[in-house]
PDB file of C-alpha atoms in Angstrom:
ATOM      1  CA  MET N  10     246.570 -56.031 -90.381  1.00 78.00           C
ATOM      2  CA  ALA N  11     247.043 -56.796 -86.692  1.00 88.00           C
ATOM      3  CA  PRO N  12     246.387 -60.275 -85.266  1.00 88.00           C
ATOM      4  CA  LEU N  13     243.030 -60.937 -83.632  1.00 94.00           C
ATOM      5  CA  ARG N  14     243.124 -60.330 -79.884  1.00 95.00           C
ATOM      6  CA  THR N  15     240.851 -62.480 -77.743  1.00 97.00           C
ATOM      7  CA  GLN N  16     239.948 -61.772 -74.137  1.00 96.00           C
ATOM      8  CA  TRP N  17     240.261 -65.485 -73.355  1.00 98.00           C
ATOM      9  CA  THR N  18     243.196 -67.889 -73.629  1.00 98.00           C
ATOM     10  CA  ARG N  19     241.490 -71.302 -73.682  1.00 98.00           C
ATOM     11  CA  LEU N  20     237.813 -71.698 -74.557  1.00 98.00           C
ATOM     12  CA  ILE N  21     235.569 -74.708 -74.037  1.00 98.00           C
ATOM     13  CA  ARG N  22     231.870 -75.278 -74.724  1.00 98.00           C
ATOM     14  CA  PHE N  23     229.924 -77.318 -72.211  1.00 98.00           C
ATOM     15  CA  VAL N  24     226.674 -78.073 -70.447  1.00 98.00           C
ATOM     16  CA  ALA N  25     226.858 -76.677 -66.893  1.00 98.00           C
ATOM     17  CA  GLU N  26     225.913 -78.590 -63.767  1.00 98.00           C
ATOM     18  CA  GLU N  27     224.319 -75.451 -62.338  1.00 97.00           C
ATOM     19  CA  THR N  28     222.006 -74.619 -65.260  1.00 98.00           C
ATOM     20  CA  SER N  29     221.784 -77.716 -67.531  1.00 98.00           C
ATOM     21  CA  ARG N  30     222.315 -75.254 -70.392  1.00 98.00           C
ATOM     22  CA  VAL N  31     225.134 -74.826 -72.921  1.00 98.00           C
ATOM     23  CA  HIS N  32     227.775 -72.236 -72.061  1.00 98.00           C
ATOM     24  CA  ILE N  33     231.272 -71.272 -73.152  1.00 98.00           C
ATOM     25  CA  GLY N  34     234.010 -70.577 -70.674  1.00 98.00           C
ATOM     26  CA  GLN N  35     237.678 -70.607 -69.747  1.00 98.00           C
ATOM     27  CA  PRO N  36     238.999 -73.403 -67.509  1.00 98.00           C
ATOM     28  CA  ILE N  37     240.193 -71.943 -64.216  1.00 98.00           C
ATOM     29  CA  ASP N  38     243.114 -74.377 -64.050  1.00 98.00           C
ATOM     30  CA  ALA N  39     245.321 -73.217 -66.923  1.00 96.00           C
ATOM     31  CA  ALA N  40     247.294 -76.473 -66.891  1.00 96.00           C
ATOM     32  CA  LEU N  41     244.322 -78.850 -66.843  1.00 98.00           C
ATOM     33  CA  ASP N  42     243.815 -81.225 -69.776  1.00 98.00           C
ATOM     34  CA  VAL N  43     240.043 -80.830 -69.827  1.00 98.00           C
ATOM     35  CA  GLY N  44     239.549 -83.731 -72.213  1.00 98.00           C
ATOM     36  CA  LEU N  45     241.260 -86.198 -69.895  1.00 98.00           C
ATOM     37  CA  ALA N  46     239.600 -84.676 -66.831  1.00 98.00           C
ATOM     38  CA  SER N  47     236.186 -85.033 -68.443  1.00 98.00           C
ATOM     39  CA  ARG N  48     236.825 -88.629 -69.451  1.00 96.00           C
ATOM     40  CA  GLN N  49     237.996 -89.479 -65.932  1.00 96.00           C
ATOM     41  CA  GLY N  50     235.031 -87.768 -64.280  1.00 96.00           C
ATOM     42  CA  ARG N  51     237.156 -85.175 -62.497  1.00 97.00           C
ATOM     43  CA  PRO N  52     235.593 -81.783 -61.721  1.00 96.00           C
ATOM     44  CA  ILE N  53     236.242 -78.968 -64.186  1.00 98.00           C
ATOM     45  CA  LYS N  54     235.631 -75.429 -62.955  1.00 98.00           C
ATOM     46  CA  VAL N  55     235.196 -72.715 -65.551  1.00 98.00           C
ATOM     47  CA  LEU N  56     234.867 -68.929 -65.717  1.00 98.00           C
ATOM     48  CA  GLU N  57     231.900 -68.261 -67.961  1.00 98.00           C
ATOM     49  CA  ILE N  58     232.558 -66.304 -71.161  1.00 98.00           C
ATOM     50  CA  ALA N  59     229.856 -63.832 -72.176  1.00 98.00           C
ATOM     51  CA  GLY N  60     229.351 -63.691 -75.924  1.00 97.00           C
ATOM     52  CA  SER N  61     230.054 -65.938 -78.899  1.00 97.00           C
ATOM     53  CA  ALA N  62     233.090 -68.165 -79.349  1.00 97.00           C
ATOM     54  CA  LEU N  63     233.584 -66.544 -82.752  1.00 97.00           C
ATOM     55  CA  ASP N  64     233.601 -63.008 -81.313  1.00 96.00           C
ATOM     56  CA  PRO N  65     237.130 -62.050 -80.194  1.00 93.00           C
ATOM     57  CA  SER N  66     235.643 -59.402 -77.876  1.00 94.00           C
ATOM     58  CA  ALA N  67     233.710 -62.014 -75.850  1.00 97.00           C
ATOM     59  CA  GLN N  68     234.497 -61.367 -72.191  1.00 97.00           C
ATOM     60  CA  VAL N  69     235.665 -63.715 -69.461  1.00 98.00           C
ATOM     61  CA  THR N  70     233.377 -63.093 -66.484  1.00 98.00           C
ATOM     62  CA  LYS N  71     233.739 -63.906 -62.778  1.00 98.00           C
ATOM     63  CA  SER N  72     230.840 -66.363 -62.903  1.00 98.00           C
ATOM     64  CA  VAL N  73     232.089 -69.839 -61.948  1.00 98.00           C
ATOM     65  CA  LEU N  74     230.405 -72.876 -63.505  1.00 98.00           C
ATOM     66  CA  THR N  75     231.023 -76.622 -63.343  1.00 98.00           C
ATOM     67  CA  VAL N  76     231.237 -78.777 -66.464  1.00 98.00           C
ATOM     68  CA  LYS N  77     228.559 -81.458 -66.645  1.00 98.00           C
ATOM     69  CA  THR N  78     229.098 -82.438 -70.289  1.00 98.00           C
ATOM     70  CA  LEU N  79     232.081 -81.317 -72.355  1.00 98.00           C
ATOM     71  CA  LEU N  80     231.201 -80.418 -75.971  1.00 98.00           C
ATOM     72  CA  SER N  81     233.157 -79.463 -79.074  1.00 98.00           C
ATOM     73  CA  PRO N  82     234.401 -75.843 -78.872  1.00 98.00           C
ATOM     74  CA  LEU N  83     232.156 -74.774 -81.769  1.00 98.00           C
ATOM     75  CA  SER N  84     228.703 -76.135 -82.542  1.00 98.00           C
ATOM     76  CA  ARG N  85     227.919 -77.562 -85.962  1.00 97.00           C
ATOM     77  CA  GLU N  86     225.829 -74.447 -86.603  1.00 97.00           C
ATOM     78  CA  GLN N  87     228.854 -72.208 -85.986  1.00 98.00           C
ATOM     79  CA  VAL N  88     231.151 -74.124 -88.337  1.00 98.00           C
ATOM     80  CA  LYS N  89     230.905 -72.595 -91.817  1.00 96.00           C
ATOM     81  CA  ILE N  90     232.830 -75.303 -93.664  1.00 97.00           C
ATOM     82  CA  VAL N  91     235.301 -78.074 -92.883  1.00 98.00           C
ATOM     83  CA  ARG N  92     238.330 -77.894 -95.174  1.00 97.00           C
ATOM     84  CA  CYS N  93     241.079 -80.475 -94.890  1.00 97.00           C
ATOM     85  CA  LEU N  94     244.588 -81.163 -96.112  1.00 96.00           C
ATOM     86  CA  GLY N  95     245.737 -84.652 -96.969  1.00 92.00           C
ATOM     87  CA  LEU N  96     249.296 -85.940 -97.095  1.00 91.00           C
ATOM     88  CA  ASN N  97     250.736 -82.926 -95.282  1.00 96.00           C
ATOM     89  CA  TYR N  98     253.488 -84.454 -93.114  1.00 95.00           C
ATOM     90  CA  LYS N  99     256.887 -85.480 -94.449  1.00 91.00           C
ATOM     91  CA  ASP N 100     257.075 -88.612 -92.309  1.00 83.00           C
ATOM     92  CA  HIS N 101     253.557 -89.672 -93.354  1.00 86.00           C
ATOM     93  CA  ALA N 102     254.478 -89.304 -97.043  1.00 83.00           C
ATOM     94  CA  THR N 103     257.531 -91.447 -96.377  1.00 87.00           C
ATOM     95  CA  GLU N 104     255.605 -94.197 -94.588  1.00 88.00           C
ATOM     96  CA  ILE N 105     253.099 -94.588 -97.439  1.00 81.00           C
ATOM     97  CA  LYS N 106     255.916 -94.347-100.012  1.00 82.00           C
ATOM     98  CA  VAL N 107     254.668 -91.399-102.047  1.00 85.00           C
ATOM     99  CA  ALA N 108     256.385 -88.186-103.123  1.00 88.00           C
ATOM    100  CA  LYS N 109     255.652 -85.002-101.225  1.00 90.00           C
ATOM    101  CA  PRO N 110     252.873 -83.133-103.072  1.00 92.00           C
ATOM    102  CA  ALA N 111     253.786 -80.007-105.019  1.00 94.00           C
ATOM    103  CA  PHE N 112     250.525 -78.356-103.958  1.00 95.00           C
ATOM    104  CA  PRO N 113     248.201 -78.887-100.987  1.00 96.00           C
ATOM    105  CA  ILE N 114     245.808 -81.811-101.397  1.00 94.00           C
ATOM    106  CA  VAL N 115     242.443 -80.416-100.338  1.00 96.00           C
ATOM    107  CA  PHE N 116     239.133 -82.107 -99.564  1.00 95.00           C
ATOM    108  CA  LEU N 117     235.943 -81.184 -97.696  1.00 96.00           C
ATOM    109  CA  LYS N 118     233.889 -82.790 -94.958  1.00 96.00           C
ATOM    110  CA  PRO N 119     230.231 -82.250 -94.071  1.00 97.00           C
ATOM    111  CA  VAL N 120     229.667 -80.677 -90.658  1.00 97.00           C
ATOM    112  CA  SER N 121     227.599 -83.765 -89.780  1.00 97.00           C
ATOM    113  CA  THR N 122     230.899 -85.615 -89.289  1.00 97.00           C
ATOM    114  CA  LEU N 123     231.769 -83.477 -86.252  1.00 98.00           C
ATOM    115  CA  ILE N 124     231.395 -84.791 -82.706  1.00 98.00           C
ATOM    116  CA  GLY N 125     232.723 -83.674 -79.357  1.00 98.00           C
ATOM    117  CA  PRO N 126     234.835 -85.212 -76.602  1.00 98.00           C
ATOM    118  CA  ASN N 127     233.560 -88.543 -75.232  1.00 98.00           C
ATOM    119  CA  ALA N 128     230.949 -88.898 -77.995  1.00 98.00           C
ATOM    120  CA  PRO N 129     231.036 -92.245 -79.825  1.00 98.00           C
ATOM    121  CA  ILE N 130     232.760 -92.565 -83.188  1.00 98.00           C
ATOM    122  CA  THR N 131     230.164 -94.414 -85.268  1.00 96.00           C
ATOM    123  CA  ILE N 132     231.185 -96.948 -87.896  1.00 94.00           C
ATOM    124  CA  PRO N 133     228.160 -96.892 -90.222  1.00 93.00           C
ATOM    125  CA  ARG N 134     226.601 -99.968 -91.762  1.00 92.00           C
ATOM    126  CA  ALA N 135     227.969 -98.765 -95.115  1.00 89.00           C
ATOM    127  CA  ALA N 136     231.528 -99.185 -93.810  1.00 89.00           C
ATOM    128  CA  GLN N 137     231.272-102.596 -92.144  1.00 93.00           C
ATOM    129  CA  PRO N 138     232.796-105.005 -91.434  1.00 90.00           C
ATOM    130  CA  PRO N 139     235.731-102.966 -90.078  1.00 85.00           C
ATOM    131  CA  LYS N 140     238.307-105.564 -91.138  1.00 87.00           C
ATOM    132  CA  GLU N 141     237.307-104.944 -94.762  1.00 85.00           C
ATOM    133  CA  HIS N 142     236.734-101.173 -94.628  1.00 85.00           C
ATOM    134  CA  GLN N 143     239.656-100.370 -92.293  1.00 86.00           C
ATOM    135  CA  PRO N 144     238.492 -97.379 -90.221  1.00 92.00           C
ATOM    136  CA  ASP N 145     241.657 -95.506 -89.273  1.00 95.00           C
ATOM    137  CA  TYR N 146     242.663 -92.810 -86.758  1.00 97.00           C
ATOM    138  CA  GLU N 147     244.399 -89.532 -87.716  1.00 97.00           C
ATOM    139  CA  VAL N 148     245.384 -86.928 -85.114  1.00 98.00           C
ATOM    140  CA  GLU N 149     245.330 -83.416 -86.609  1.00 98.00           C
ATOM    141  CA  LEU N 150     245.835 -79.764 -85.699  1.00 98.00           C
ATOM    142  CA  VAL N 151     242.795 -77.647 -86.580  1.00 98.00           C
ATOM    143  CA  ILE N 152     242.905 -73.971 -87.568  1.00 98.00           C
ATOM    144  CA  VAL N 153     239.823 -71.917 -86.682  1.00 98.00           C
ATOM    145  CA  ILE N 154     239.418 -68.809 -88.836  1.00 98.00           C
ATOM    146  CA  GLY N 155     238.249 -65.714 -86.941  1.00 98.00           C
ATOM    147  CA  ARG N 156     237.912 -63.026 -89.614  1.00 97.00           C
ATOM    148  CA  ALA N 157     237.055 -63.159 -93.310  1.00 98.00           C
ATOM    149  CA  ALA N 158     240.185 -64.063 -95.277  1.00 98.00           C
ATOM    150  CA  LYS N 159     240.541 -63.731 -99.037  1.00 98.00           C
ATOM    151  CA  ASP N 160     243.743 -63.528-101.080  1.00 98.00           C
ATOM    152  CA  VAL N 161     245.861 -63.192 -97.961  1.00 98.00           C
ATOM    153  CA  SER N 162     249.628 -63.431 -98.009  1.00 98.00           C
ATOM    154  CA  GLU N 163     251.665 -65.940 -96.054  1.00 98.00           C
ATOM    155  CA  ALA N 164     253.108 -63.036 -94.093  1.00 97.00           C
ATOM    156  CA  ASP N 165     249.650 -61.919 -92.929  1.00 98.00           C
ATOM    157  CA  ALA N 166     247.969 -65.337 -92.717  1.00 98.00           C
ATOM    158  CA  LEU N 167     248.107 -65.768 -88.935  1.00 98.00           C
ATOM    159  CA  ASP N 168     246.276 -62.444 -88.471  1.00 97.00           C
ATOM    160  CA  TYR N 169     243.090 -64.230 -89.562  1.00 98.00           C
ATOM    161  CA  VAL N 170     243.327 -67.081 -87.058  1.00 98.00           C
ATOM    162  CA  LEU N 171     241.037 -67.075 -84.028  1.00 98.00           C
ATOM    163  CA  GLY N 172     242.679 -70.103 -82.473  1.00 98.00           C
ATOM    164  CA  TYR N 173     243.668 -73.744 -82.718  1.00 98.00           C
ATOM    165  CA  THR N 174     242.126 -77.015 -81.592  1.00 98.00           C
ATOM    166  CA  GLY N 175     242.421 -80.724 -82.339  1.00 98.00           C
ATOM    167  CA  ALA N 176     240.653 -83.407 -84.346  1.00 98.00           C
ATOM    168  CA  ASN N 177     240.648 -87.095 -85.169  1.00 98.00           C
ATOM    169  CA  ASP N 178     240.079 -87.386 -88.921  1.00 96.00           C
ATOM    170  CA  VAL N 179     238.710 -90.931 -88.875  1.00 96.00           C
ATOM    171  CA  SER N 180     239.117 -92.342 -92.375  1.00 93.00           C
ATOM    172  CA  PHE N 181     237.711 -95.433 -94.061  1.00 89.00           C
ATOM    173  CA  ARG N 182     240.551 -96.727 -96.206  1.00 88.00           C
ATOM    174  CA  LYS N 183     238.660 -99.114 -98.513  1.00 79.00           C
ATOM    175  CA  HIS N 184     236.621 -96.266 -99.996  1.00 74.00           C
ATOM    176  CA  GLN N 185     239.502 -93.792 -99.787  1.00 75.00           C
ATOM    177  CA  MET N 186     241.802 -95.986-101.855  1.00 71.00           C
ATOM    178  CA  ALA N 187     239.107 -96.811-104.416  1.00 74.00           C
ATOM    179  CA  VAL N 188     238.795 -93.262-105.807  1.00 72.00           C
ATOM    180  CA  SER N 189     240.832 -90.058-106.064  1.00 71.00           C
ATOM    181  CA  GLN N 190     238.401 -87.895-104.058  1.00 77.00           C
ATOM    182  CA  TRP N 191     238.255 -88.475-100.309  1.00 75.00           C
ATOM    183  CA  THR N 192     235.123 -86.625 -99.212  1.00 79.00           C
ATOM    184  CA  PHE N 193     232.975 -89.772 -99.194  1.00 76.00           C
ATOM    185  CA  SER N 194     235.471 -91.961 -97.309  1.00 76.00           C
ATOM    186  CA  LYS N 195     236.054 -89.275 -94.679  1.00 88.00           C
ATOM    187  CA  GLY N 196     232.526 -87.885 -94.586  1.00 88.00           C
ATOM    188  CA  PHE N 197     230.349 -90.318 -92.632  1.00 94.00           C
ATOM    189  CA  ASP N 198     228.139 -88.909 -89.879  1.00 96.00           C
ATOM    190  CA  ASN N 199     229.556 -88.722 -86.346  1.00 97.00           C
ATOM    191  CA  THR N 200     233.076 -89.829 -87.197  1.00 97.00           C
ATOM    192  CA  ASN N 201     235.243 -86.744 -86.583  1.00 98.00           C
ATOM    193  CA  PRO N 202     235.994 -85.817 -82.959  1.00 98.00           C
ATOM    194  CA  PHE N 203     236.789 -82.099 -82.626  1.00 97.00           C
ATOM    195  CA  GLY N 204     238.237 -80.231 -79.600  1.00 97.00           C
ATOM    196  CA  PRO N 205     238.551 -80.213 -76.657  1.00 98.00           C
ATOM    197  CA  CYS N 206     239.979 -76.693 -76.075  1.00 98.00           C
ATOM    198  CA  LEU N 207     240.077 -73.846 -78.542  1.00 98.00           C
ATOM    199  CA  VAL N 208     243.362 -72.102 -77.718  1.00 98.00           C
ATOM    200  CA  SER N 209     243.667 -68.457 -78.713  1.00 98.00           C
ATOM    201  CA  ASN N 210     246.129 -67.502 -81.416  1.00 97.00           C
ATOM    202  CA  ASN N 211     247.585 -65.113 -78.834  1.00 96.00           C
ATOM    203  CA  ALA N 212     248.699 -68.120 -76.764  1.00 97.00           C
ATOM    204  CA  ILE N 213     250.155 -69.987 -79.776  1.00 97.00           C
ATOM    205  CA  PRO N 214     252.217 -67.443 -81.720  1.00 95.00           C
ATOM    206  CA  ASP N 215     254.020 -70.263 -83.559  1.00 97.00           C
ATOM    207  CA  PRO N 216     251.741 -73.143 -84.604  1.00 98.00           C
ATOM    208  CA  GLN N 217     254.703 -75.096 -86.001  1.00 98.00           C
ATOM    209  CA  VAL N 218     255.897 -76.341 -82.611  1.00 98.00           C
ATOM    210  CA  ILE N 219     252.853 -78.322 -81.447  1.00 98.00           C
ATOM    211  CA  PRO N 220     253.292 -81.981 -80.460  1.00 98.00           C
ATOM    212  CA  LEU N 221     250.475 -84.355 -81.364  1.00 98.00           C
ATOM    213  CA  LYS N 222     249.855 -88.040 -80.784  1.00 98.00           C
ATOM    214  CA  ALA N 223     247.247 -90.767 -81.178  1.00 98.00           C
ATOM    215  CA  VAL N 224     246.759 -93.577 -78.660  1.00 98.00           C
ATOM    216  CA  VAL N 225     244.521 -96.580 -79.364  1.00 98.00           C
ATOM    217  CA  ASN N 226     243.580 -98.850 -76.458  1.00 98.00           C
ATOM    218  CA  GLY N 227     246.500 -97.483 -74.456  1.00 97.00           C
ATOM    219  CA  GLU N 228     249.136 -97.925 -77.190  1.00 97.00           C
ATOM    220  CA  THR N 229     250.769 -94.846 -78.718  1.00 98.00           C
ATOM    221  CA  LEU N 230     250.597 -95.224 -82.505  1.00 98.00           C
ATOM    222  CA  GLN N 231     251.270 -91.648 -83.686  1.00 97.00           C
ATOM    223  CA  ASP N 232     253.758 -89.273 -82.066  1.00 97.00           C
ATOM    224  CA  GLY N 233     254.609 -86.257 -84.195  1.00 97.00           C
ATOM    225  CA  ASN N 234     255.009 -82.498 -84.296  1.00 98.00           C
ATOM    226  CA  THR N 235     253.560 -79.804 -86.557  1.00 98.00           C
ATOM    227  CA  ALA N 236     257.151 -78.830 -87.382  1.00 97.00           C
ATOM    228  CA  ASP N 237     257.041 -81.736 -89.854  1.00 97.00           C
ATOM    229  CA  GLN N 238     254.196 -80.287 -91.936  1.00 97.00           C
ATOM    230  CA  ILE N 239     254.880 -79.981 -95.664  1.00 97.00           C
ATOM    231  CA  PHE N 240     252.630 -76.915 -95.966  1.00 98.00           C
ATOM    232  CA  ASN N 241     252.704 -74.950 -92.748  1.00 98.00           C
ATOM    233  CA  VAL N 242     249.776 -73.014 -91.283  1.00 98.00           C
ATOM    234  CA  ARG N 243     250.723 -69.749 -93.012  1.00 98.00           C
ATOM    235  CA  GLN N 244     251.057 -71.471 -96.383  1.00 98.00           C
ATOM    236  CA  THR N 245     247.799 -73.379 -95.910  1.00 98.00           C
ATOM    237  CA  ILE N 246     245.738 -70.273 -95.168  1.00 98.00           C
ATOM    238  CA  ALA N 247     247.308 -68.318 -98.025  1.00 98.00           C
ATOM    239  CA  TRP N 248     246.686 -71.174-100.452  1.00 98.00           C
ATOM    240  CA  LEU N 249     243.073 -71.818 -99.448  1.00 98.00           C
ATOM    241  CA  SER N 250     242.172 -68.111 -99.474  1.00 98.00           C
ATOM    242  CA  GLN N 251     243.152 -67.634-103.127  1.00 98.00           C
ATOM    243  CA  GLY N 252     240.004 -66.340-104.803  1.00 98.00           C
ATOM    244  CA  THR N 253     237.955 -67.856-101.962  1.00 97.00           C
ATOM    245  CA  THR N 254     236.670 -66.232 -98.784  1.00 98.00           C
ATOM    246  CA  LEU N 255     237.420 -68.195 -95.650  1.00 98.00           C
ATOM    247  CA  GLU N 256     234.594 -67.020 -93.405  1.00 98.00           C
ATOM    248  CA  PRO N 257     234.781 -66.823 -89.621  1.00 98.00           C
ATOM    249  CA  GLY N 258     233.949 -70.293 -88.355  1.00 98.00           C
ATOM    250  CA  THR N 259     235.844 -72.019 -91.160  1.00 98.00           C
ATOM    251  CA  ILE N 260     237.838 -74.876 -89.690  1.00 98.00           C
ATOM    252  CA  ILE N 261     240.867 -76.373 -91.434  1.00 98.00           C
ATOM    253  CA  LEU N 262     242.254 -79.810 -90.587  1.00 98.00           C
ATOM    254  CA  THR N 263     245.945 -79.736 -91.435  1.00 98.00           C
ATOM    255  CA  GLY N 264     246.936 -83.365 -91.975  1.00 96.00           C
ATOM    256  CA  THR N 265     248.354 -86.172 -89.868  1.00 96.00           C
ATOM    257  CA  PRO N 266     251.844 -87.426 -88.996  1.00 95.00           C
ATOM    258  CA  ALA N 267     253.248 -90.946 -89.480  1.00 94.00           C
ATOM    259  CA  GLY N 268     251.877 -93.946 -87.653  1.00 94.00           C
ATOM    260  CA  VAL N 269     248.463 -94.485 -89.276  1.00 94.00           C
ATOM    261  CA  GLY N 270     246.958 -97.933 -89.015  1.00 92.00           C
ATOM    262  CA  PHE N 271     246.554 -99.082 -92.603  1.00 90.00           C
ATOM    263  CA  VAL N 272     250.297 -99.120 -93.362  1.00 89.00           C
ATOM    264  CA  ARG N 273     251.225-101.077 -90.248  1.00 92.00           C
ATOM    265  CA  GLN N 274     252.094-104.757 -90.413  1.00 90.00           C
ATOM    266  CA  PRO N 275     249.687-106.213 -89.573  1.00 93.00           C
ATOM    267  CA  PRO N 276     247.267-103.344 -90.295  1.00 93.00           C
ATOM    268  CA  VAL N 277     245.521-101.692 -87.362  1.00 95.00           C
ATOM    269  CA  TYR N 278     241.881-100.733 -87.825  1.00 95.00           C
ATOM    270  CA  LEU N 279     239.276 -99.347 -85.433  1.00 96.00           C
ATOM    271  CA  LYS N 280     236.486-101.646 -84.276  1.00 95.00           C
ATOM    272  CA  HIS N 281     233.615-101.756 -81.814  1.00 96.00           C
ATOM    273  CA  GLY N 282     234.747-101.088 -78.251  1.00 96.00           C
ATOM    274  CA  ASP N 283     238.102 -99.487 -79.092  1.00 97.00           C
ATOM    275  CA  GLU N 284     239.094 -96.309 -77.274  1.00 98.00           C
ATOM    276  CA  VAL N 285     240.954 -93.655 -79.252  1.00 98.00           C
ATOM    277  CA  ALA N 286     242.698 -90.686 -77.631  1.00 98.00           C
ATOM    278  CA  VAL N 287     244.264 -87.936 -79.715  1.00 98.00           C
ATOM    279  CA  SER N 288     246.307 -85.347 -77.852  1.00 98.00           C
ATOM    280  CA  LEU N 289     247.802 -82.007 -78.858  1.00 98.00           C
ATOM    281  CA  GLY N 290     250.094 -79.816 -76.802  1.00 97.00           C
ATOM    282  CA  ASN N 291     250.111 -76.080 -76.108  1.00 97.00           C
ATOM    283  CA  GLY N 292     246.929 -76.268 -74.045  1.00 98.00           C
ATOM    284  CA  ILE N 293     244.672 -77.948 -76.620  1.00 98.00           C
ATOM    285  CA  GLY N 294     244.401 -81.230 -74.734  1.00 98.00           C
ATOM    286  CA  THR N 295     243.057 -84.724 -75.375  1.00 98.00           C
ATOM    287  CA  LEU N 296     240.010 -86.020 -77.231  1.00 98.00           C
ATOM    288  CA  VAL N 297     238.911 -89.437 -75.991  1.00 98.00           C
ATOM    289  CA  ASN N 298     236.247 -91.346 -77.919  1.00 98.00           C
ATOM    290  CA  ARG N 299     234.928 -94.889 -77.980  1.00 98.00           C
ATOM    291  CA  VAL N 300     234.198 -96.667 -81.255  1.00 97.00           C
ATOM    292  CA  VAL N 301     230.765 -98.181 -81.872  1.00 97.00           C
ATOM    293  CA  GLU N 302     229.452-100.077 -84.870  1.00 95.00           C
ATOM    294  CA  GLU N 303     226.016 -99.164 -86.179  1.00 93.00           C
ATOM    295  CA  ARG N 304     223.800-102.222 -86.019  1.00 85.00           C
ATOM    296  CA  GLY N 305     223.225-104.096 -89.253  1.00 60.00           C
ATOM    297  CA  SER N 306     225.257-105.565 -92.107  1.00 52.00           C
ATOM    298  CA  ALA N 307     227.351-103.748 -94.654  1.00 47.00           C
ATOM    299  CA  LYS N 308     225.530-102.193 -97.606  1.00 49.00           C
ATOM    300  CA  LEU N 309     228.473-101.388 -99.890  1.00 47.00           C
TER     301      LEU N 309
END
């Protein structure tokens, strides 16, 4: 099977100044980090894309629009399921002093976790105070599936990829460490920034060379590369598609490199007013989000 061929290289979803409606488009400046530009209030000019983000035949038009509000590249309604890998970087396994897993560690997230660039990361009342619950940052590469994939081989796995984007898998360590399943501790509403650019698989033929970093309040705390993944993108897709259809719109978070907050001395945890920026190379760009605490006292 041949790889998917998109008509666009980098896709963003946004509200346009000209129409006050949601559009998708391709940034005119191919080198622009749209996430940083949006955060800094710099103008972002876009060629509108006609069609759906999940349709590889969607066409880049000559219609020029201006970004008013930058959104995640896919809406919650377009995302079929959020599948995630834990403990998938060699250096991260080393820093938390555990053996590399023999098989991928897989968990799910509800789509209600997903937020876009500049949207607030919400620490819910159930996970307060932060010092006790330890909300933590995790920069991750995200695979976006573009055609139905079931029982695919590693050799053919990349043929099913529409593109790649970024995420911050914010995790609440108290609940994560209390049980063996992580869906609850990583599943709170409005806690998972996603974006900013969806970069076509055509522009990233090798997803194992992508740098990624996390910066909290101006300090770089994670600085890794997807080359360090234990299960690479091909292996991940092949594994997850065994007996299971990965539908178009499936997104897969692929784990985080070393540098997470809870293993630092002293531990670093996210709190009200913090600014978190996660950046990925190869045209994906930077997600910048403030942290806010939901009003009220802890319930759990």
